[in-house]
Amino acid sequence: MKPALFDYIRVTTVDDAIRALGSCNDAKVIAGGQSLVPMLNFRMVDTPLFVDINGIDDLRGITETSNGGLRIGALTRHFELEVSPLIQERYPLLHEAMKYVAHLAIRNRGTIGGSISHADPAAELPALAVLLDAMIVARGPRGERQIAAVDFFEAPLTTSLEADEIVTAVELPPLPENSGWGFEEFAQRHGDFAVVGVAALVGKYGARISVFGAHNTPLRAREAEKAFGSGDTNAAAEALQSEVDPSDDLHGSADYRRHLAGVLCKRALNNAMSGYAL
Amino acid sequence: MSLPNDVELTRPQYVGATVTRREDPRLLSGEGNYVADIKRHGMLHIAFRRSDQAHALIHKIDIGEVLSLPGVIGVYTGKDIAEIAKPYKATSRMKNYQATYIPPLAIDKVRYVGEAVVAVVAESRYIAEDALGLIEVEYRPLPVLVDPEKALEPEAPKLHEQLGSNVLAEREFARGEVAEVFVNAPVTVGGRFHFTRTTPVTLETRAAVAEYDKGAKSLTLHSTTQIPGIVRDKLSEIFDLPGPRVRVIAPDVGGGFGGKTSLYSEEIVASAISRALGKPIKWVSDRMEDLMTTGHAFDEVVYADIAVTKDGEIVGLKADVIGDVGAYSIYPWTATIEPVQVVSFMPGPYRIENYAARVRAVATNKTLTGAYRGVGRPISVFVMDRLLDMAARKIGMDPAEIRRRNLVNDDEFPYKAASGLVWDKSAFQSCLREARDKIGYEELRREQNLARAEGRWVGVGIASYAELTGVGSRIAVAPGMPINTGTETCNVAIDSTGAVTASFGIASQGQGMETTLAQVVAQELGVKLEDVEIILGDTAAVSHSTGTYASRGAVFGGGAGTLAAQAVREKIIRVAGHLLEAAEEDIEVGDGNVWVKGTDSKMTIRDLARALYSNMGSVPKEMRDEIDNLEATKVYDPFFGTTTAATHMCLVEVDPETYNAKIKKYIVVEDCGKVINPMIANGQAHGGVAQGIGVALMEEVIHDDTGQVLTASLVDYVVPSAVEVPSMDVMHVEAELPGTIGGFRGLGEGGTIGAPACIANAISDALSPLGVEIMELPATPERLFRLIEAAKSL
Amino acid sequence: MKGKIEIRVTVNGEEHHASVEPRLLLADFIRENLDLTGTHVGCEHGICGACTVLMNGDSVRACLTLAVQADGAEVETVESLGDSENLGSLQRAFREHHALQCGFCTPGMLMTATDMLRKYPLETEDEIRVGLSGNICRCTGYQHIVDAISAARDERNKK
Ligand SMILES: Cc1cc2nc3c(=O)[nH]c(=O)nc-3n(C[C@H](O)[C@H](O)[C@H](O)COP(=O)(O)OP(=O)(O)OC[C@H]3O[C@@H](n4cnc5c(N)ncnc54)[C@H](O)[C@@H]3O)c2cc1C
């Protein structure tokens, strides 16, 4: 199918983007288009105006922050994350996760800002944002604000972003020192959205666990983290299974997803623990 | 100077050689010509408003302001089309068969989600789709039938009110003493098997460009069809146009797999509108339409049992097949095509004397099912080979051994199977033996035991099957259908420029027939491979043809091509005898030349053609009157057809936590007779197995209770990618060549026939410690999860 | 004001100016406006990969890119790799290994492979398979495609 008619405007500054968004009800940002255009082609969205932000140079690039973390511009493509030496060195699990995101041609276009704003509960980047205590940097007519990732994702494809705000960057605080990590994802066909995935960090602080594809948002699994204590993967997996509230779809029933959440949680934690022990 | 004594040496043996494909350069460089690539002056586009109801009366169609939308040219409903195109149905002489009329656009009633209701004509596809959104169709819902077993019941609502029931076809037969052997049999196994619905997913969606020439009163349809001849014949009837004024061309076609072997509504609607408007009309299906409307595959429930002796000898087989054929009986194959083949092929390559079967084809509110790679046999092999493994498990016999004991032996051919099919001699036993040797069966079993000891779930699968290919006029491809699927035509002509053209009615959808048929014709005629032009898929090329389906291309095309080439060669020899002043027995033809054996008296065929056609005087009038031209049209009828046999083996590992099944090894050993081009034959096996893997592990068309298709995108209808398909080994045994011309057996469907059963057996083997048997495909992780959970809670 | 937008796109080295609706997909722009029908459309939702082209050197889905988003960009389609009289080396590898049957997925496979060969070591068969996972082929079972790309990788590594 082909998209319905819409208007389109290309901007080169964030201010222009915000102005354009404010100029028209239901206007939307288009970044990589890798989630939007499929929906346009199915005529599933009825958006009068698209504001193309690909020309905003300020939204590109990965830079180090003063606290030792990274600031990732919203327009950073998935492929740039995949090959960034900074990411590989500081957030090896993010580097690992990128291999599971779609396929090269889609990673060449898709952006971190788009993935975060799209808020697919089965997507990798939102789950990692939640795991890594990322701050989502947003700007709107009322200025800039930072939203903790755990507060950002509200429901499937729904975030706490206002209609006239755009995501400008994702800021990652440094990983706690001496962390082991694990990343596990299951999909029947390579590159598809996960049926379920689990990302975990383990350190002297205990565990951090986040799960995707098993809840209506990416979930920071606090109960499972608590149950993990100082190393009980089985307890963590069990807690996770009661903490998630998956739904049924064609790729997996709620029961199967819950089952997978437990399995992958154990695997991710075990990997994280062996990394930590090293 | 004399030529070598062994003239064979000077004639390249094209048949059997790996030759790179002549279609490749254009396809690799974007120079191919697919239907969607066609552009014509003044061409308009159509898009269809399709039913979002599975079963409903059309109360009202309101086109509102559509016609005032800039770029919209026209809107057609079912009633409009009915006035310009006659209705049609797939008839059959089979007893207990009920045909259904198929309206190109629904009239009064819709019977499945996706059925075309309104066609909009516009200047672009974009505008046509804009217009679709403005049309309102009001429906009055009717009870929806999605479960064929419920649709069978006498009190079930009827899809076609004029018919007595929803059972569109029924057949029952028995051979031997089935009831008795089951009573006395030492061991019986059986159960309910379910092969869910799949869809072909050719990478190229269906498309058509219809051009009606008002002056010539003729219609040309470029279509993605596998059956240009059948489409031409029917369009000629539907539009009351004589055959020569309907030309159907299948240019480069992006995959078929059976999905493009039916006549489709869109071909008729595009033609009808082109005729009405006098403009070229283009329709290109989008993927959603394609998934919802291209003939679906399989969808059968089979209740089956076998009885075996303690030695593993099969003594009886029973099968009751319920095929869910969707809303209409598909043209031309009828609703019987899939389910009847299931019972016909159920005994497979095994020696079974007592067999009783019943099959019912039941209409439901779903997309029509039609032919898909393997037709019926993927499920018959799934059921039969699963039953064999279940029996083997019960009597404690190795699955390879139980097959060896039951496969028809070399000295038993021709073997008449219990369903009436006759197998000509084919390498049933040696395929099994070679597969065992090649994969290292004993070693595999040892590996399996070691893996089991480590708590891994590893299983070995085997499936053996036989298929009847190149079926001639003795048996219609679908029972009782009034279309001759038993012959094909080839015309070989050397024209006055000396160029060779071989024209066929069959069409290619990627099988490389431009190459393989050129190999056959070049060799038989005695010319260089590159000097043979091949014309395929054009109804103007030959007077009668049906097309490419049922693994018939090589047998029929190769056969007809051989006959025609030989006839032309004889003419060449006659003319050469005169021109070279030698006896015909002394004339040799090869490499584009004719010469007198043992001499240097030689000329090119090109010069010979010029002498015959143009240089009046070089060939006497009497000879020209007798020979006419260097051209021959021949029809080949392989009559019975021939058997292709194979054994597949694989090693599968199921993750004991995620329940994902991964294929670790795969081997195919097949007897497809004389292999024309080994590289191409291997490619066919690879592709067939890949589709079989899809069927076994992931592909399924899912409807909800209201008949909505939930798998309407490639996100939800999951076909395998390069990661899910393993590397495989393919071996051909050319045991004893069959009686077909050239010794060719059909291939193409085979991979898909064997793989689902083979993989299902491997998974069942892997899960045997849990007592899980795979009775339903695809074996998705979700299904395995449910089966394993149930088994664990026992 | 659902007006048209002026764009300038360089395709296979040739600059094109056009005025297009914003909704026009790059795939349709290439096929319909420029008559470069080598780029195929197989699903329009990003799964099949048949429409893959290079944009500024990176493989992208032409069905998931708006033509207006290619304004100012350099696009390369399968036609840039070589024509039937003069196939490029990757096209030749595909031919030699029988890596195509119906040919419909082939342009997308070739463009994806071009990008993969530039970006990844492709040391193992698995790596090649993963790289191809966004391109569906229904004919070949992928094995010969993997073989062709392995050969192209060996060729690349020699340089
Ligand atoms: C075949 C296929 C497979 C895929 N597989 C995966 C996968 O496995 N895992 C995965 O995570 N993703 C997957 N994706 C999605 C892909 O990662 C997308 O690129 C990503 O989700 C969206 O990024 P985008 O830049 O393309 O956003 P767009 O499609 O341009 O936009 C998506 C949404 O975000 C909004 N938006 C975009 N940028 C901003 C911004 N800066 N501020 C505010 N709002 C914004 C848009 O308005 C829109 O609502 C897949 C896509 C395809 C086509």
mmCIF file of C-alpha atoms in Angstrom, chain B residues 353-553:
data_model
loop_
_atom_site.group_PDB
_atom_site.id
_atom_site.type_symbol
_atom_site.label_atom_id
_atom_site.label_comp_id
_atom_site.label_asym_id
_atom_site.label_seq_id
_atom_site.Cartn_x
_atom_site.Cartn_y
_atom_site.Cartn_z
ATOM 1 C CA GLU B 353 -1.848 -53.635 0.470
ATOM 2 C CA ASN B 354 -4.714 -52.642 2.704
ATOM 3 C CA TYR B 355 -5.733 -49.044 2.608
ATOM 4 C CA ALA B 356 -9.020 -47.290 3.224
ATOM 5 C CA ALA B 357 -9.485 -43.574 2.927
ATOM 6 C CA ARG B 358 -12.054 -40.889 2.857
ATOM 7 C CA VAL B 359 -11.543 -37.264 1.944
ATOM 8 C CA ARG B 360 -13.835 -34.305 2.149
ATOM 9 C CA ALA B 361 -13.114 -30.836 0.804
ATOM 10 C CA VAL B 362 -15.044 -28.378 2.909
ATOM 11 C CA ALA B 363 -15.853 -24.764 2.136
ATOM 12 C CA THR B 364 -15.211 -22.202 4.879
ATOM 13 C CA ASN B 365 -15.080 -18.407 5.055
ATOM 14 C CA LYS B 366 -11.421 -18.194 4.184
ATOM 15 C CA THR B 367 -9.241 -17.524 1.199
ATOM 16 C CA LEU B 368 -9.381 -20.233 -1.452
ATOM 17 C CA THR B 369 -6.750 -22.902 -1.186
ATOM 18 C CA GLY B 370 -5.010 -23.953 -4.336
ATOM 19 C CA ALA B 371 -1.834 -25.556 -5.503
ATOM 20 C CA TYR B 372 1.317 -24.937 -3.524
ATOM 21 C CA ARG B 373 4.688 -26.606 -3.946
ATOM 22 C CA GLY B 374 4.119 -30.274 -3.221
ATOM 23 C CA VAL B 375 0.307 -30.167 -3.301
ATOM 24 C CA GLY B 376 -1.106 -32.687 -0.857
ATOM 25 C CA ARG B 377 2.121 -34.600 -0.576
ATOM 26 C CA PRO B 378 3.789 -32.537 2.137
ATOM 27 C CA ILE B 379 0.957 -33.546 4.416
ATOM 28 C CA SER B 380 0.603 -37.124 3.210
ATOM 29 C CA VAL B 381 4.316 -37.619 3.826
ATOM 30 C CA PHE B 382 4.042 -35.858 7.167
ATOM 31 C CA VAL B 383 1.271 -38.210 8.272
ATOM 32 C CA MET B 384 2.727 -41.398 6.820
ATOM 33 C CA ASP B 385 6.283 -40.835 7.957
ATOM 34 C CA ARG B 386 5.169 -39.698 11.368
ATOM 35 C CA LEU B 387 3.079 -42.852 11.678
ATOM 36 C CA LEU B 388 6.086 -44.947 10.720
ATOM 37 C CA ASP B 389 8.210 -43.324 13.404
ATOM 38 C CA MET B 390 5.475 -43.746 15.964
ATOM 39 C CA ALA B 391 5.183 -47.420 15.033
ATOM 40 C CA ALA B 392 8.939 -47.871 15.105
ATOM 41 C CA ARG B 393 9.063 -46.356 18.562
ATOM 42 C CA LYS B 394 6.327 -48.660 19.743
ATOM 43 C CA ILE B 395 8.004 -51.837 18.528
ATOM 44 C CA GLY B 396 11.493 -50.643 19.394
ATOM 45 C CA MET B 397 12.811 -50.560 15.860
ATOM 46 C CA ASP B 398 15.132 -48.030 14.297
ATOM 47 C CA PRO B 399 13.260 -45.573 12.042
ATOM 48 C CA ALA B 400 15.646 -46.150 9.141
ATOM 49 C CA GLU B 401 15.139 -49.869 9.456
ATOM 50 C CA ILE B 402 11.352 -49.728 9.438
ATOM 51 C CA ARG B 403 11.565 -47.742 6.219
ATOM 52 C CA ARG B 404 13.976 -50.202 4.653
ATOM 53 C CA ARG B 405 11.545 -52.984 5.414
ATOM 54 C CA ASN B 406 8.590 -51.248 3.850
ATOM 55 C CA LEU B 407 9.972 -49.292 0.899
ATOM 56 C CA VAL B 408 9.110 -50.938 -2.388
ATOM 57 C CA ASN B 409 12.116 -52.959 -3.546
ATOM 58 C CA ASP B 410 13.818 -52.634 -6.898
ATOM 59 C CA ASP B 411 12.385 -55.915 -8.141
ATOM 60 C CA GLU B 412 8.792 -54.963 -7.333
ATOM 61 C CA PHE B 413 8.437 -52.191 -9.936
ATOM 62 C CA PRO B 414 6.220 -51.158 -11.550
ATOM 63 C CA TYR B 415 4.375 -51.071 -8.274
ATOM 64 C CA LYS B 416 0.712 -50.321 -8.039
ATOM 65 C CA ALA B 417 0.085 -48.445 -4.831
ATOM 66 C CA ALA B 418 -3.042 -49.107 -2.839
ATOM 67 C CA SER B 419 -4.529 -45.806 -3.956
ATOM 68 C CA GLY B 420 -4.204 -46.889 -7.586
ATOM 69 C CA LEU B 421 -1.120 -44.879 -8.517
ATOM 70 C CA VAL B 422 1.571 -46.775 -10.348
ATOM 71 C CA TRP B 423 5.218 -46.175 -9.510
ATOM 72 C CA ASP B 424 7.666 -46.809 -12.296
ATOM 73 C CA LYS B 425 11.084 -47.950 -11.209
ATOM 74 C CA SER B 426 12.761 -45.364 -9.070
ATOM 75 C CA ALA B 427 15.500 -45.518 -6.487
ATOM 76 C CA PHE B 428 13.345 -45.845 -3.366
ATOM 77 C CA GLN B 429 15.748 -48.087 -1.477
ATOM 78 C CA SER B 430 18.977 -46.585 -2.733
ATOM 79 C CA CYS B 431 17.906 -43.050 -1.787
ATOM 80 C CA LEU B 432 17.453 -44.268 1.773
ATOM 81 C CA ARG B 433 20.710 -46.189 1.720
ATOM 82 C CA GLU B 434 22.706 -43.332 0.234
ATOM 83 C CA ALA B 435 21.209 -40.850 2.658
ATOM 84 C CA ARG B 436 22.185 -43.078 5.581
ATOM 85 C CA ASP B 437 25.716 -43.414 4.296
ATOM 86 C CA LYS B 438 26.145 -39.807 3.353
ATOM 87 C CA ILE B 439 24.943 -38.344 6.624
ATOM 88 C CA GLY B 440 26.715 -41.054 8.646
ATOM 89 C CA TYR B 441 23.589 -42.355 10.291
ATOM 90 C CA GLU B 442 25.183 -44.539 12.957
ATOM 91 C CA GLU B 443 27.566 -41.778 13.932
ATOM 92 C CA LEU B 444 24.645 -39.381 14.147
ATOM 93 C CA ARG B 445 22.857 -41.704 16.532
ATOM 94 C CA ARG B 446 25.991 -41.897 18.683
ATOM 95 C CA GLU B 447 26.220 -38.112 18.704
ATOM 96 C CA GLN B 448 22.592 -37.999 19.680
ATOM 97 C CA ASN B 449 23.136 -40.309 22.623
ATOM 98 C CA LEU B 450 26.078 -38.290 23.859
ATOM 99 C CA ALA B 451 24.068 -35.096 23.566
ATOM 100 C CA ARG B 452 21.172 -36.658 25.435
ATOM 101 C CA ALA B 453 23.485 -37.649 28.208
ATOM 102 C CA GLU B 454 24.350 -33.957 28.543
ATOM 103 C CA GLY B 455 20.670 -33.068 28.810
ATOM 104 C CA ARG B 456 20.439 -31.761 25.269
ATOM 105 C CA TRP B 457 17.429 -32.446 23.101
ATOM 106 C CA VAL B 458 18.775 -33.719 19.835
ATOM 107 C CA GLY B 459 16.798 -35.698 17.296
ATOM 108 C CA VAL B 460 17.310 -37.389 13.970
ATOM 109 C CA GLY B 461 14.592 -37.206 11.338
ATOM 110 C CA ILE B 462 13.978 -39.222 8.216
ATOM 111 C CA ALA B 463 11.360 -38.950 5.534
ATOM 112 C CA SER B 464 11.091 -40.952 2.343
ATOM 113 C CA TYR B 465 8.647 -40.112 -0.371
ATOM 114 C CA ALA B 466 7.662 -40.669 -3.945
ATOM 115 C CA GLU B 467 5.959 -38.205 -6.211
ATOM 116 C CA LEU B 468 4.394 -38.679 -9.568
ATOM 117 C CA THR B 469 5.847 -36.078 -11.901
ATOM 118 C CA GLY B 470 5.395 -35.202 -15.514
ATOM 119 C CA VAL B 471 1.947 -36.695 -15.334
ATOM 120 C CA GLY B 472 0.655 -37.380 -18.834
ATOM 121 C CA SER B 473 -2.844 -37.690 -20.218
ATOM 122 C CA ARG B 474 -3.586 -40.890 -18.320
ATOM 123 C CA ILE B 475 -4.321 -38.994 -15.120
ATOM 124 C CA ALA B 476 -5.587 -35.442 -14.810
ATOM 125 C CA VAL B 477 -3.654 -33.339 -12.327
ATOM 126 C CA ALA B 478 -6.933 -32.763 -10.505
ATOM 127 C CA PRO B 479 -9.544 -35.505 -10.748
ATOM 128 C CA GLY B 480 -12.154 -35.078 -13.451
ATOM 129 C CA MET B 481 -11.180 -31.601 -14.514
ATOM 130 C CA PRO B 482 -11.949 -30.811 -18.130
ATOM 131 C CA ILE B 483 -8.505 -29.438 -18.900
ATOM 132 C CA ASN B 484 -5.802 -31.507 -20.506
ATOM 133 C CA THR B 485 -2.760 -31.330 -18.291
ATOM 134 C CA GLY B 486 -1.185 -34.307 -20.013
ATOM 135 C CA THR B 487 0.565 -32.752 -22.983
ATOM 136 C CA GLU B 488 2.877 -29.898 -23.857
ATOM 137 C CA THR B 489 3.906 -28.405 -27.149
ATOM 138 C CA CYS B 490 7.183 -27.174 -28.524
ATOM 139 C CA ASN B 491 7.917 -25.554 -31.828
ATOM 140 C CA VAL B 492 11.496 -25.525 -33.032
ATOM 141 C CA ALA B 493 12.166 -23.334 -36.023
ATOM 142 C CA ILE B 494 15.208 -22.304 -37.978
ATOM 143 C CA ASP B 495 14.269 -19.171 -39.847
ATOM 144 C CA SER B 496 15.609 -17.652 -43.027
ATOM 145 C CA THR B 497 18.402 -15.905 -41.144
ATOM 146 C CA GLY B 498 19.514 -19.271 -39.879
ATOM 147 C CA ALA B 499 18.556 -18.527 -36.270
ATOM 148 C CA VAL B 500 17.068 -21.249 -34.071
ATOM 149 C CA THR B 501 14.046 -20.568 -31.909
ATOM 150 C CA ALA B 502 12.396 -23.042 -29.585
ATOM 151 C CA SER B 503 8.985 -21.901 -28.405
ATOM 152 C CA PHE B 504 7.089 -23.383 -25.519
ATOM 153 C CA GLY B 505 3.797 -22.642 -23.852
ATOM 154 C CA ILE B 506 5.173 -23.386 -20.430
ATOM 155 C CA ALA B 507 6.462 -20.455 -18.436
ATOM 156 C CA SER B 508 9.395 -19.985 -16.106
ATOM 157 C CA GLN B 509 9.163 -18.446 -12.662
ATOM 158 C CA GLY B 510 12.813 -18.819 -11.821
ATOM 159 C CA GLN B 511 13.457 -22.476 -12.550
ATOM 160 C CA GLY B 512 16.008 -21.578 -15.211
ATOM 161 C CA MET B 513 14.080 -23.173 -18.047
ATOM 162 C CA GLU B 514 15.521 -20.800 -20.621
ATOM 163 C CA THR B 515 18.795 -22.480 -19.836
ATOM 164 C CA THR B 516 17.796 -26.101 -19.318
ATOM 165 C CA LEU B 517 15.486 -26.229 -22.332
ATOM 166 C CA ALA B 518 18.182 -24.618 -24.453
ATOM 167 C CA GLN B 519 20.538 -27.354 -23.252
ATOM 168 C CA VAL B 520 18.110 -30.024 -24.387
ATOM 169 C CA VAL B 521 17.211 -28.441 -27.726
ATOM 170 C CA ALA B 522 20.799 -27.502 -28.600
ATOM 171 C CA GLN B 523 21.957 -30.999 -27.933
ATOM 172 C CA GLU B 524 19.162 -32.713 -29.833
ATOM 173 C CA LEU B 525 19.350 -30.343 -32.766
ATOM 174 C CA GLY B 526 23.103 -30.192 -32.969
ATOM 175 C CA VAL B 527 23.677 -26.492 -32.581
ATOM 176 C CA LYS B 528 25.570 -24.340 -30.127
ATOM 177 C CA LEU B 529 23.837 -23.646 -26.851
ATOM 178 C CA GLU B 530 24.042 -19.907 -27.286
ATOM 179 C CA ASP B 531 22.446 -20.131 -30.711
ATOM 180 C CA VAL B 532 19.086 -21.354 -29.423
ATOM 181 C CA GLU B 533 16.545 -18.697 -28.562
ATOM 182 C CA ILE B 534 13.986 -19.874 -26.059
ATOM 183 C CA ILE B 535 10.500 -18.434 -25.960
ATOM 184 C CA LEU B 536 8.422 -19.263 -22.928
ATOM 185 C CA GLY B 537 5.167 -18.212 -21.418
ATOM 186 C CA ASP B 538 3.522 -16.691 -24.468
ATOM 187 C CA THR B 539 0.228 -18.079 -25.710
ATOM 188 C CA ALA B 540 0.995 -16.742 -29.168
ATOM 189 C CA ALA B 541 3.917 -19.145 -29.372
ATOM 190 C CA VAL B 542 2.056 -22.452 -29.474
ATOM 191 C CA SER B 543 -1.542 -23.439 -30.035
ATOM 192 C CA HIS B 544 -2.060 -25.278 -26.786
ATOM 193 C CA SER B 545 -0.322 -25.289 -23.458
ATOM 194 C CA THR B 546 -1.299 -25.249 -19.839
ATOM 195 C CA GLY B 547 1.829 -24.073 -18.092
ATOM 196 C CA THR B 548 4.320 -24.823 -15.399
ATOM 197 C CA TYR B 549 3.156 -26.667 -12.314
ATOM 198 C CA ALA B 550 3.339 -30.113 -10.759
ATOM 199 C CA SER B 551 7.069 -30.540 -11.456
ATOM 200 C CA ARG B 552 6.342 -30.970 -15.147
ATOM 201 C CA GLY B 553 8.642 -28.456 -16.835
#
